[in-house]
């Protein structure tokens, strides 16, 4: 702790899900908390695909979905392998999906959702300070003692960095390295207004029920990444995610990929007559465990996207539930430090212990092979073409003699892969799982 | 749906612009076409353009994603920072 009188017990940088979650837990315990947000309101710099798995926010605000501005509750899952004119889809709808608040997932729009969570933080007593960009972290004798914005300093016992994937502050402190192209993907998204009833009809949804639809193959023309579609209340979020290390694999730019994806024959009918109301872009941390930075030092903790806490399994993408849990656990560690009056790295290391004992690190560890899997051309190019070929053999009847199902599959495989490649691919798959 | 230009899409977003303080500084004399091509292909807002050998950049319309920083830090992208508070894109949907 500095000799200087603190302005607040804790300063949190970033009013997204991690920052707001940490703020609520700290303020409820009676600490004075400043929450600094560079947007003109919390959420205004944030974007998701996106779907929020609700379990971690349930721990902070039980039954939050009853009052939060969620869009729809996800009851339909769909994944597709797409070729230029085809799509092999797997759909799943079940009473098991979102059957309780603990396993429910919701489509959300972050500008609305985060603003609500910041409102909850204010109700808990947090001083939310929007419109302020934190330029630097103030360090004294090797310890973080506050923040600096526009030349003015604010001092606190502890700083929580929740400043998102481009955490220049964690980088400035040396806790986090510069992001590398294989660690992140760029997402580009349109929010398209239809009407509630048209969305229900086209996607086969009951009122308030939503679809999460991920696809690979043609959306990125075989590049690493994919397409996503989420149904909101009266809008549809549609976008492309493309891993930066694979940019240039095709000559089609990311914005053009999105235009193409919207025109794909299996996508276009859902969007017909829609009106684009917003266009957004953001980076997604994708490397999982391998990109997690130093999580704590004297007087400082790193949470959420800033800590790279995100997993992309292809069929499901999670980041927001990790952000919320990491925010809550950072707050728990700070509360303990506050009790003993010691905010040293030694005390704050409790945050890492809590994270390791939580689903956050357990899941990141469980799926640490996935980032490797998702840098295989086989997944994004060969597999969609192969399954399209097999499906065509199954379903197209033209009166010509048929080579039989098994031979057809063997032919499709043999045309696209060698035995060795196949064995390699299966090995990677097994390692990932 | 009717195809929209990137400018039409960006016009739907709310921006607070600060024309005196660019948050990204770019080396437009950079000659490596492969490097230029990556940014032209990746930038979701098409801030980077390369037409008939002329490389241009505008930070107005930037969605602040950080893609160009990650792809070409210390090469084409000399400086990349978050814009000042309240400046830049302000999502209403997100």
Coordinates of C-alpha atoms in Angstrom, one line a residue:
Chain A
X1 CA 0.0 0.0 0.0
X2 CA 1.1 3.5 -0.8
X3 CA 1.6 6.2 1.9
X4 CA -0.8 8.3 -0.2
X5 CA -4.4 8.4 1.0
X6 CA -6.5 6.1 -1.3
X7 CA -9.4 7.7 -3.2
X8 CA -11.1 4.3 -3.2
X9 CA -10.6 0.8 -1.8
X10 CA -10.6 -0.7 -5.2
X11 CA -10.4 0.8 -8.8
X12 CA -11.7 -1.4 -11.5
X13 CA -10.7 -0.6 -15.1
X14 CA -13.5 -1.6 -17.6
X15 CA -17.2 -1.7 -17.1
X16 CA -17.9 -5.0 -19.0
X17 CA -19.0 -8.2 -17.4
X18 CA -15.9 -9.0 -15.5
X19 CA -15.5 -5.5 -14.2
X20 CA -19.2 -5.1 -13.2
X21 CA -19.3 -8.5 -11.5
X22 CA -16.2 -7.7 -9.4
X23 CA -17.6 -4.3 -8.6
X24 CA -20.9 -5.7 -7.3
X25 CA -19.3 -8.3 -5.1
X26 CA -16.9 -5.7 -3.6
X27 CA -19.5 -3.0 -3.0
X28 CA -21.9 -5.4 -1.4
X29 CA -19.2 -6.2 1.1
X30 CA -18.9 -2.5 1.9
X31 CA -15.8 -1.5 0.0
X32 CA -15.6 1.8 -1.9
X33 CA -15.3 0.9 -5.6
X34 CA -14.6 3.1 -8.6
X35 CA -15.5 1.5 -11.9
X36 CA -13.8 3.3 -14.8
X37 CA -15.3 2.9 -18.3
X38 CA -14.1 4.5 -21.5
X39 CA -17.4 4.3 -23.4
X40 CA -20.0 6.9 -22.7
X41 CA -21.9 4.1 -20.9
X42 CA -20.9 0.6 -19.8
X43 CA -21.3 -1.8 -22.7
X44 CA -20.9 0.8 -25.5
X45 CA -17.5 -0.6 -26.5
X46 CA -18.5 -4.2 -26.1
X47 CA -19.7 -6.7 -28.6
X48 CA -20.5 -10.4 -28.5
X49 CA -21.8 -13.0 -30.9
X50 CA -23.5 -13.8 -28.7
X51 CA -24.7 -16.1 -26.1
X52 CA -24.3 -15.9 -22.4
X53 CA -24.3 -19.0 -20.3
X54 CA -26.1 -17.9 -17.2
X55 CA -24.6 -20.1 -14.4
X56 CA -21.9 -17.7 -13.2
X57 CA -24.1 -14.6 -13.0
X58 CA -26.7 -16.7 -11.1
X59 CA -24.2 -16.8 -8.3
X60 CA -24.1 -13.0 -8.1
X61 CA -27.7 -12.2 -9.0
X62 CA -30.0 -15.2 -8.6
X63 CA -32.7 -15.3 -11.3
X64 CA -31.1 -12.4 -13.1
X65 CA -32.9 -13.3 -16.3
X66 CA -36.2 -12.3 -14.8
X67 CA -35.1 -8.6 -14.8
X68 CA -32.1 -8.4 -17.1
X69 CA -32.4 -7.3 -20.7
X70 CA -31.8 -10.8 -22.1
X71 CA -32.9 -11.3 -25.7
X72 CA -34.1 -14.9 -25.8
X73 CA -33.5 -18.2 -23.9
X74 CA -31.6 -20.6 -26.1
X75 CA -33.6 -23.8 -26.8
X76 CA -32.3 -24.6 -30.2
X77 CA -28.7 -25.5 -31.1
X78 CA -27.6 -25.8 -34.7
X79 CA -24.2 -26.5 -36.2
X80 CA -23.5 -26.6 -39.9
X81 CA -20.7 -27.6 -42.2
X82 CA -21.1 -25.4 -45.3
X83 CA -19.9 -25.6 -48.8
X84 CA -20.6 -22.9 -51.4
X85 CA -24.0 -24.2 -52.2
X86 CA -24.6 -26.7 -49.5
X87 CA -25.0 -27.1 -45.8
X88 CA -25.0 -30.2 -43.6
X89 CA -26.7 -29.3 -40.4
X90 CA -27.0 -30.9 -37.0
X91 CA -29.8 -29.4 -35.0
X92 CA -30.7 -30.1 -31.4
X93 CA -33.7 -29.0 -29.5
X94 CA -34.6 -30.5 -26.3
X95 CA -36.3 -29.8 -23.0
X96 CA -32.8 -30.4 -21.5
X97 CA -31.5 -27.1 -23.0
X98 CA -32.0 -24.2 -20.7
X99 CA -34.1 -26.2 -18.4
X100 CA -33.1 -24.4 -15.2
X101 CA -31.4 -21.1 -14.4
X102 CA -28.2 -23.0 -13.7
X103 CA -27.9 -24.5 -17.2
X104 CA -29.7 -21.8 -19.1
X105 CA -28.1 -19.8 -21.9
X106 CA -29.4 -16.5 -23.3
X107 CA -28.8 -14.5 -26.4
X108 CA -27.7 -11.0 -25.4
X109 CA -26.7 -7.7 -26.9
X110 CA -23.9 -6.2 -24.8
X111 CA -24.7 -2.5 -25.0
X112 CA -28.0 -3.2 -23.3
X113 CA -26.9 -6.0 -21.1
X114 CA -23.8 -4.4 -19.7
X115 CA -25.6 -1.1 -19.0
X116 CA -28.1 -3.1 -16.9
X117 CA -25.3 -4.8 -15.0
X118 CA -23.6 -1.5 -14.4
X119 CA -27.0 -0.2 -13.0
X120 CA -26.9 -3.2 -10.6
X121 CA -23.4 -2.1 -9.6
X122 CA -24.6 1.4 -8.9
X123 CA -27.4 0.1 -6.8
X124 CA -24.8 -1.9 -4.8
X125 CA -23.0 1.4 -4.2
X126 CA -20.3 1.3 -6.9
X127 CA -19.2 4.7 -8.2
X128 CA -19.4 4.1 -12.0
X129 CA -17.3 6.6 -13.9
X130 CA -18.0 6.5 -17.7
X131 CA -16.3 8.4 -20.4
X132 CA -12.9 8.0 -18.9
X133 CA -10.0 6.2 -20.5
X134 CA -7.4 5.0 -18.1
X135 CA -4.0 5.8 -19.7
X136 CA -1.6 4.3 -17.3
X137 CA -1.3 2.2 -14.1
X138 CA 0.5 4.0 -11.3
X139 CA 3.3 1.9 -9.9
X140 CA 5.3 2.9 -6.8
X141 CA 8.1 0.8 -5.4
X142 CA 7.1 -2.1 -7.7
X143 CA 3.5 -2.0 -6.4
X144 CA 0.4 -1.0 -8.3
X145 CA -1.2 1.9 -6.3
X146 CA -3.7 3.4 -8.7
X147 CA -4.5 4.6 -12.2
X148 CA -3.8 7.7 -14.3
X149 CA -6.2 9.4 -16.7
X150 CA -5.5 12.6 -18.6
X151 CA -2.6 13.3 -16.2
X152 CA -4.6 12.9 -13.1
X153 CA -4.0 10.1 -10.6
X154 CA -6.4 8.1 -8.5
X155 CA -5.1 6.0 -5.7
X156 CA -6.5 2.7 -4.4
X157 CA -5.4 -0.3 -2.3
X158 CA -6.0 -2.5 -5.3
X159 CA -6.7 -2.2 -9.1
X160 CA -8.6 -4.8 -11.0
X161 CA -7.9 -4.9 -14.8
X162 CA -11.1 -5.8 -16.7
X163 CA -10.2 -3.8 -19.7
X164 CA -10.9 -6.4 -22.4
X165 CA -8.9 -8.4 -24.9
X166 CA -6.7 -5.4 -25.9
X167 CA -5.5 -4.9 -22.3
X168 CA -2.8 -2.4 -23.1
X169 CA -2.6 -1.8 -19.3
X170 CA -1.7 -5.4 -18.4
X171 CA 0.8 -5.2 -21.3
X172 CA 2.3 -2.0 -20.0
X173 CA 2.8 -3.6 -16.7
X174 CA 4.5 -6.6 -18.3
X175 CA 2.0 -9.0 -17.0
X176 CA 0.8 -9.8 -20.4
X177 CA 2.6 -10.1 -23.7
X178 CA 1.5 -8.5 -27.0
X179 CA -1.2 -10.5 -28.6
X180 CA -0.1 -12.7 -31.5
X181 CA -2.1 -13.5 -34.6
X182 CA -2.6 -17.2 -33.7
X183 CA -4.1 -16.2 -30.3
X184 CA -7.0 -14.0 -31.5
X185 CA -9.8 -13.9 -34.1
X186 CA -11.5 -10.9 -35.5
X187 CA -15.3 -10.9 -35.3
X188 CA -17.5 -8.8 -37.6
X189 CA -21.2 -8.7 -37.0
X190 CA -24.4 -7.2 -38.2
X191 CA -27.5 -6.8 -36.1
X192 CA -30.4 -7.2 -38.4
X193 CA -33.9 -6.1 -37.4
X194 CA -36.8 -8.4 -38.4
X195 CA -39.8 -8.7 -36.2
X196 CA -40.4 -11.0 -33.2
X197 CA -43.1 -13.0 -35.1
X198 CA -41.0 -13.4 -38.3
X199 CA -38.0 -14.7 -36.3
X200 CA -40.3 -17.1 -34.4
X201 CA -41.8 -18.4 -37.7
X202 CA -38.5 -18.7 -39.7
X203 CA -36.5 -20.3 -37.0
X204 CA -39.4 -22.4 -35.7
X205 CA -39.3 -20.8 -32.2
X206 CA -41.8 -20.2 -29.5
X207 CA -42.0 -16.9 -27.9
X208 CA -38.8 -15.9 -26.0
X209 CA -37.0 -19.0 -27.3
X210 CA -33.8 -18.6 -29.3
X211 CA -31.4 -20.3 -31.6
X212 CA -27.7 -20.5 -31.5
X213 CA -26.2 -21.5 -34.8
X214 CA -22.5 -21.9 -35.6
X215 CA -21.1 -22.9 -38.9
X216 CA -17.7 -23.7 -40.5
X217 CA -16.4 -24.1 -44.0
X218 CA -17.7 -21.8 -46.6
X219 CA -18.3 -18.8 -44.3
X220 CA -14.6 -18.3 -44.1
X221 CA -13.9 -20.0 -47.5
X222 CA -11.9 -22.7 -45.6
X223 CA -10.0 -20.3 -43.5
X224 CA -9.8 -20.8 -39.7
X225 CA -12.9 -19.4 -38.2
X226 CA -16.6 -19.7 -38.9
X227 CA -20.0 -18.0 -39.1
X228 CA -22.5 -17.4 -36.3
X229 CA -26.1 -16.6 -36.1
X230 CA -28.0 -15.8 -32.9
X231 CA -31.7 -14.9 -32.6
X232 CA -32.4 -11.9 -30.4
X233 CA -35.9 -10.6 -29.5
X234 CA -36.6 -8.8 -32.7
X235 CA -33.2 -8.8 -34.3
X236 CA -30.7 -11.4 -35.6
X237 CA -27.0 -11.2 -34.8
X238 CA -25.0 -12.6 -37.8
X239 CA -21.3 -12.6 -38.1
X240 CA -18.0 -14.0 -39.1
X241 CA -15.0 -14.9 -36.9
X242 CA -11.6 -15.3 -38.6
X243 CA -8.4 -16.2 -36.8
X244 CA -5.8 -13.6 -37.6
X245 CA -2.9 -16.0 -38.3
X246 CA -5.0 -17.3 -41.2
X247 CA -5.9 -14.0 -42.8
X248 CA -4.8 -14.1 -46.4
X249 CA -5.6 -17.7 -46.9
X250 CA -8.3 -16.4 -49.3
X251 CA -8.5 -13.1 -51.1
X252 CA -11.9 -12.4 -49.6
X253 CA -11.8 -9.8 -46.9
X254 CA -13.6 -10.2 -43.5
X255 CA -16.3 -7.7 -44.4
X256 CA -16.9 -9.5 -47.7
X257 CA -17.0 -12.9 -45.9
X258 CA -19.9 -11.5 -43.9
X259 CA -21.7 -10.3 -47.1
X260 CA -21.2 -13.7 -48.7
X261 CA -22.4 -15.6 -45.5
X262 CA -25.6 -13.5 -45.5
X263 CA -26.2 -14.6 -49.1
X264 CA -25.5 -18.3 -48.5
X265 CA -28.5 -20.3 -49.8
X266 CA -29.0 -21.8 -46.3
X267 CA -28.8 -18.4 -44.6
X268 CA -30.4 -15.8 -46.9
X269 CA -34.1 -17.0 -46.4
X270 CA -33.9 -16.3 -42.7
X271 CA -32.8 -12.7 -43.2
X272 CA -35.0 -11.7 -46.1
X273 CA -36.6 -8.3 -45.6
X274 CA -34.4 -7.5 -42.6
X275 CA -32.9 -4.1 -41.9
X276 CA -29.3 -3.8 -40.7
X277 CA -29.3 -1.5 -37.6
X278 CA -25.7 -1.9 -36.4
X279 CA -22.3 -3.1 -37.6
X280 CA -19.7 -4.1 -35.1
X281 CA -16.2 -5.6 -34.8
X282 CA -14.1 -7.1 -32.0
X283 CA -11.3 -9.4 -31.2
X284 CA -11.9 -12.8 -29.6
X285 CA -9.2 -14.5 -27.4
X286 CA -8.9 -18.0 -28.8
X287 CA -5.8 -19.7 -27.5
X288 CA -7.2 -20.7 -24.2
X289 CA -4.8 -21.7 -21.4
X290 CA -1.7 -21.0 -23.4
X291 CA -2.5 -17.2 -23.5
X292 CA -3.5 -16.7 -19.9
X293 CA -1.1 -14.0 -18.6
X294 CA 0.2 -13.3 -15.1
X295 CA -3.0 -13.0 -13.1
X296 CA -1.8 -11.0 -10.1
X297 CA 0.9 -8.9 -8.8
X298 CA 1.3 -6.5 -5.9
X299 CA -1.9 -4.5 -5.9
X300 CA -3.3 -5.7 -9.2
X301 CA -5.4 -8.5 -10.7
X302 CA -6.3 -9.3 -14.3
X303 CA -9.8 -10.7 -15.3
X304 CA -12.0 -11.6 -18.2
X305 CA -10.9 -11.2 -21.8
X306 CA -7.9 -9.2 -20.5
X307 CA -6.8 -12.6 -19.0
X308 CA -7.6 -14.4 -22.2
X309 CA -10.3 -16.5 -20.4
X310 CA -12.3 -17.8 -23.4
X311 CA -12.8 -21.1 -25.1
X312 CA -14.0 -21.9 -28.6
X313 CA -14.9 -25.5 -29.1
X314 CA -16.4 -25.0 -32.5
X315 CA -19.8 -26.1 -31.4
X316 CA -19.9 -23.8 -28.4
X317 CA -18.1 -20.5 -27.6
X318 CA -17.7 -19.3 -24.0
X319 CA -16.1 -16.2 -22.7
X320 CA -18.8 -14.2 -20.9
X321 CA -19.5 -16.8 -18.2
X322 CA -15.7 -17.0 -17.6
X323 CA -15.5 -13.2 -17.4
X324 CA -18.2 -13.0 -14.8
X325 CA -16.7 -15.9 -12.7
X326 CA -13.2 -14.4 -12.9
X327 CA -14.6 -11.0 -11.8
X328 CA -16.4 -12.6 -8.8
X329 CA -13.3 -14.6 -7.8
X330 CA -11.0 -11.6 -8.1
X331 CA -13.4 -9.7 -5.8
X332 CA -13.3 -12.6 -3.3
X333 CA -9.5 -12.5 -3.3
X334 CA -9.6 -8.7 -2.8
X335 CA -12.0 -9.0 0.1
X336 CA -9.7 -11.4 1.8
X337 CA -6.7 -9.1 1.2
X338 CA -8.8 -6.3 2.6
X339 CA -9.6 -8.2 5.8
X340 CA -5.9 -8.8 6.5
X341 CA -4.9 -5.4 5.2
X342 CA -2.4 -6.8 2.8
X343 CA -2.7 -6.4 -1.0
X344 CA 0.6 -8.0 -1.8
X345 CA 1.0 -10.5 -4.7
X346 CA 1.3 -13.2 -2.0
X347 CA -2.1 -12.5 -0.6
X348 CA -3.7 -11.8 -4.0
X349 CA -2.4 -15.2 -5.3
X350 CA -5.6 -16.5 -3.7
X351 CA -7.3 -15.3 -6.9
X352 CA -5.3 -17.8 -8.9
X353 CA -6.1 -20.6 -6.4
X354 CA -9.8 -19.8 -6.6
X355 CA -9.7 -19.7 -10.4
X356 CA -7.9 -23.1 -10.5
X357 CA -10.5 -24.6 -8.3
X358 CA -13.3 -23.2 -10.4
X359 CA -14.7 -24.3 -13.8
X360 CA -12.7 -21.6 -15.4
X361 CA -9.3 -23.1 -15.2
X362 CA -10.6 -26.7 -15.2
X363 CA -12.4 -26.2 -18.5
X364 CA -9.5 -24.3 -20.0
X365 CA -7.3 -27.2 -19.0
X366 CA -9.7 -29.8 -20.2
X367 CA -9.9 -28.3 -23.6
X368 CA -6.4 -27.1 -24.0
X369 CA -6.0 -29.2 -27.2
X370 CA -8.8 -27.4 -29.0
X371 CA -6.9 -24.3 -30.1
X372 CA -4.6 -26.7 -32.0
X373 CA -7.5 -28.6 -33.5
X374 CA -9.0 -25.3 -34.7
X375 CA -5.8 -24.5 -36.7
X376 CA -6.3 -27.5 -39.0
X377 CA -7.2 -27.0 -42.6
X378 CA -9.0 -30.4 -42.4
X379 CA -11.7 -29.0 -40.2
X380 CA -12.4 -25.8 -42.2
X381 CA -11.9 -26.9 -45.8
X382 CA -11.7 -30.7 -46.2
X383 CA -14.3 -31.8 -43.8
X384 CA -17.1 -29.6 -45.0
X385 CA -16.4 -30.6 -48.6
X386 CA -16.2 -34.3 -47.7
X387 CA -19.5 -34.4 -45.7
X388 CA -21.2 -32.4 -48.5
X389 CA -20.0 -35.0 -51.0
X390 CA -21.2 -37.9 -48.8
X391 CA -24.5 -36.2 -48.1
X392 CA -25.0 -35.7 -51.8
X393 CA -24.3 -39.4 -52.4
X394 CA -26.9 -40.3 -49.8
X395 CA -29.7 -38.0 -50.9
X396 CA -29.3 -37.4 -54.6
X397 CA -31.2 -40.1 -56.6
X398 CA -30.8 -39.7 -60.4
X399 CA -31.5 -43.2 -61.6
X400 CA -27.8 -44.0 -62.3
X401 CA -26.4 -47.1 -60.6
X402 CA -25.2 -46.4 -57.1
X403 CA -21.8 -47.5 -55.7
X404 CA -23.3 -48.2 -52.3
X405 CA -23.0 -46.1 -49.1
X406 CA -19.8 -47.6 -47.7
X407 CA -17.9 -47.4 -51.0
X408 CA -19.3 -43.9 -51.5
X409 CA -17.9 -42.7 -48.2
X410 CA -14.5 -44.4 -48.9
X411 CA -14.3 -42.7 -52.3
X412 CA -15.1 -39.3 -50.7
X413 CA -12.5 -39.8 -48.1
X414 CA -9.9 -41.1 -50.6
X415 CA -10.3 -38.2 -52.9
X416 CA -9.6 -35.7 -50.2
X417 CA -7.1 -37.2 -47.8
X418 CA -4.4 -39.8 -47.5
X419 CA -4.4 -42.5 -44.9
X420 CA -1.6 -40.7 -43.1
X421 CA -3.4 -37.4 -43.0
X422 CA -6.5 -39.2 -41.7
X423 CA -4.5 -40.9 -38.9
X424 CA -2.9 -37.5 -38.0
X425 CA -6.3 -35.9 -38.0
X426 CA -7.9 -38.5 -35.8
X427 CA -4.9 -38.2 -33.4
X428 CA -5.4 -34.5 -33.1
X429 CA -9.1 -35.1 -32.5
X430 CA -8.4 -37.6 -29.7
X431 CA -5.9 -35.3 -28.1
X432 CA -8.3 -32.4 -28.2
X433 CA -11.0 -34.4 -26.4
Chain B
X1 CA -31.2 -8.7 -48.5
X2 CA -29.7 -5.8 -50.5
X3 CA -26.0 -5.6 -50.4
X4 CA -24.7 -2.6 -48.5
X5 CA -21.3 -0.9 -48.8
X6 CA -19.1 -0.7 -45.7
X7 CA -19.7 3.0 -45.6
X8 CA -23.5 2.5 -45.4
X9 CA -23.0 0.0 -42.6
X10 CA -20.7 2.2 -40.6
X11 CA -23.1 5.1 -41.1
X12 CA -25.6 3.1 -38.9
X13 CA -23.2 3.2 -36.0
X14 CA -22.9 6.0 -33.5
X15 CA -19.4 7.5 -33.6
X16 CA -18.0 10.4 -31.6
X17 CA -15.1 11.6 -33.6
X18 CA -12.1 13.5 -32.6
X19 CA -10.5 14.6 -35.9
X20 CA -7.5 16.1 -34.1
X21 CA -6.2 13.1 -32.2
X22 CA -5.8 9.9 -34.3
X23 CA -5.6 6.9 -32.0
X24 CA -3.8 4.9 -34.7
X25 CA -0.6 6.1 -36.5
X26 CA 0.2 4.3 -39.7
X27 CA 3.2 4.2 -42.0
X28 CA 1.7 4.8 -45.4
X29 CA 5.1 4.5 -47.1
X30 CA 5.4 0.9 -46.1
X31 CA 6.2 -1.0 -49.2
X32 CA 5.6 -4.7 -48.4
X33 CA 2.5 -5.6 -50.3
X34 CA 1.9 -8.9 -48.3
X35 CA 1.8 -6.8 -45.1
X36 CA -0.6 -4.3 -46.6
X37 CA -2.8 -7.1 -48.0
X38 CA -3.3 -8.6 -44.5
X39 CA -4.6 -5.4 -43.1
X40 CA -6.8 -4.7 -46.2
X41 CA -8.3 -8.2 -45.8
X42 CA -8.7 -8.3 -42.0
X43 CA -9.9 -4.8 -41.0
X44 CA -13.7 -5.2 -40.4
X45 CA -14.2 -1.5 -41.1
X46 CA -12.1 -1.3 -44.2
X47 CA -10.0 1.5 -42.7
X48 CA -7.1 0.2 -44.8
X49 CA -7.4 0.5 -48.6
X50 CA -5.0 -0.4 -51.3
X51 CA -6.1 0.7 -54.8
X52 CA -3.9 0.8 -57.8
X53 CA -0.7 0.9 -55.8
X54 CA -1.9 3.6 -53.5
X55 CA -2.1 2.7 -49.8
X56 CA -4.5 4.8 -47.7
X57 CA -5.9 4.7 -44.2
X58 CA -8.5 6.5 -42.2
X59 CA -9.2 5.9 -38.5
X60 CA -12.6 7.5 -38.8
X61 CA -15.0 4.5 -38.8
X62 CA -12.5 2.4 -36.8
X63 CA -14.3 -0.2 -34.6
X64 CA -11.3 -0.3 -32.2
X65 CA -11.0 -4.1 -32.5
X66 CA -7.2 -4.1 -32.4
X67 CA -6.8 -6.4 -35.4
X68 CA -4.3 -4.2 -37.2
X69 CA -2.2 -3.8 -34.0
X70 CA -1.9 -7.6 -33.7
X71 CA -1.2 -8.1 -37.4
X72 CA 1.3 -5.4 -38.1
X73 CA 2.6 -3.9 -34.9
X74 CA 5.8 -2.0 -35.4
X75 CA 5.5 -2.5 -39.1
X76 CA 2.6 -0.6 -40.7
X77 CA 1.0 0.2 -37.4
X78 CA 3.3 2.6 -35.6
X79 CA 1.0 3.4 -32.8
X80 CA -2.3 2.0 -31.7
X81 CA -4.2 3.1 -28.6
X82 CA -7.7 3.2 -27.4
X83 CA -9.3 6.5 -28.3
X84 CA -9.9 9.0 -25.5
X85 CA -12.9 8.5 -23.2
X86 CA -16.3 9.0 -24.9
X87 CA -14.5 9.1 -28.3
X88 CA -15.0 6.6 -31.1
X89 CA -17.6 4.0 -31.7
X90 CA -20.5 3.7 -29.2
X91 CA -22.5 0.6 -29.7
X92 CA -26.2 0.7 -29.1
X93 CA -26.7 -3.0 -29.7
X94 CA -23.3 -4.7 -29.3

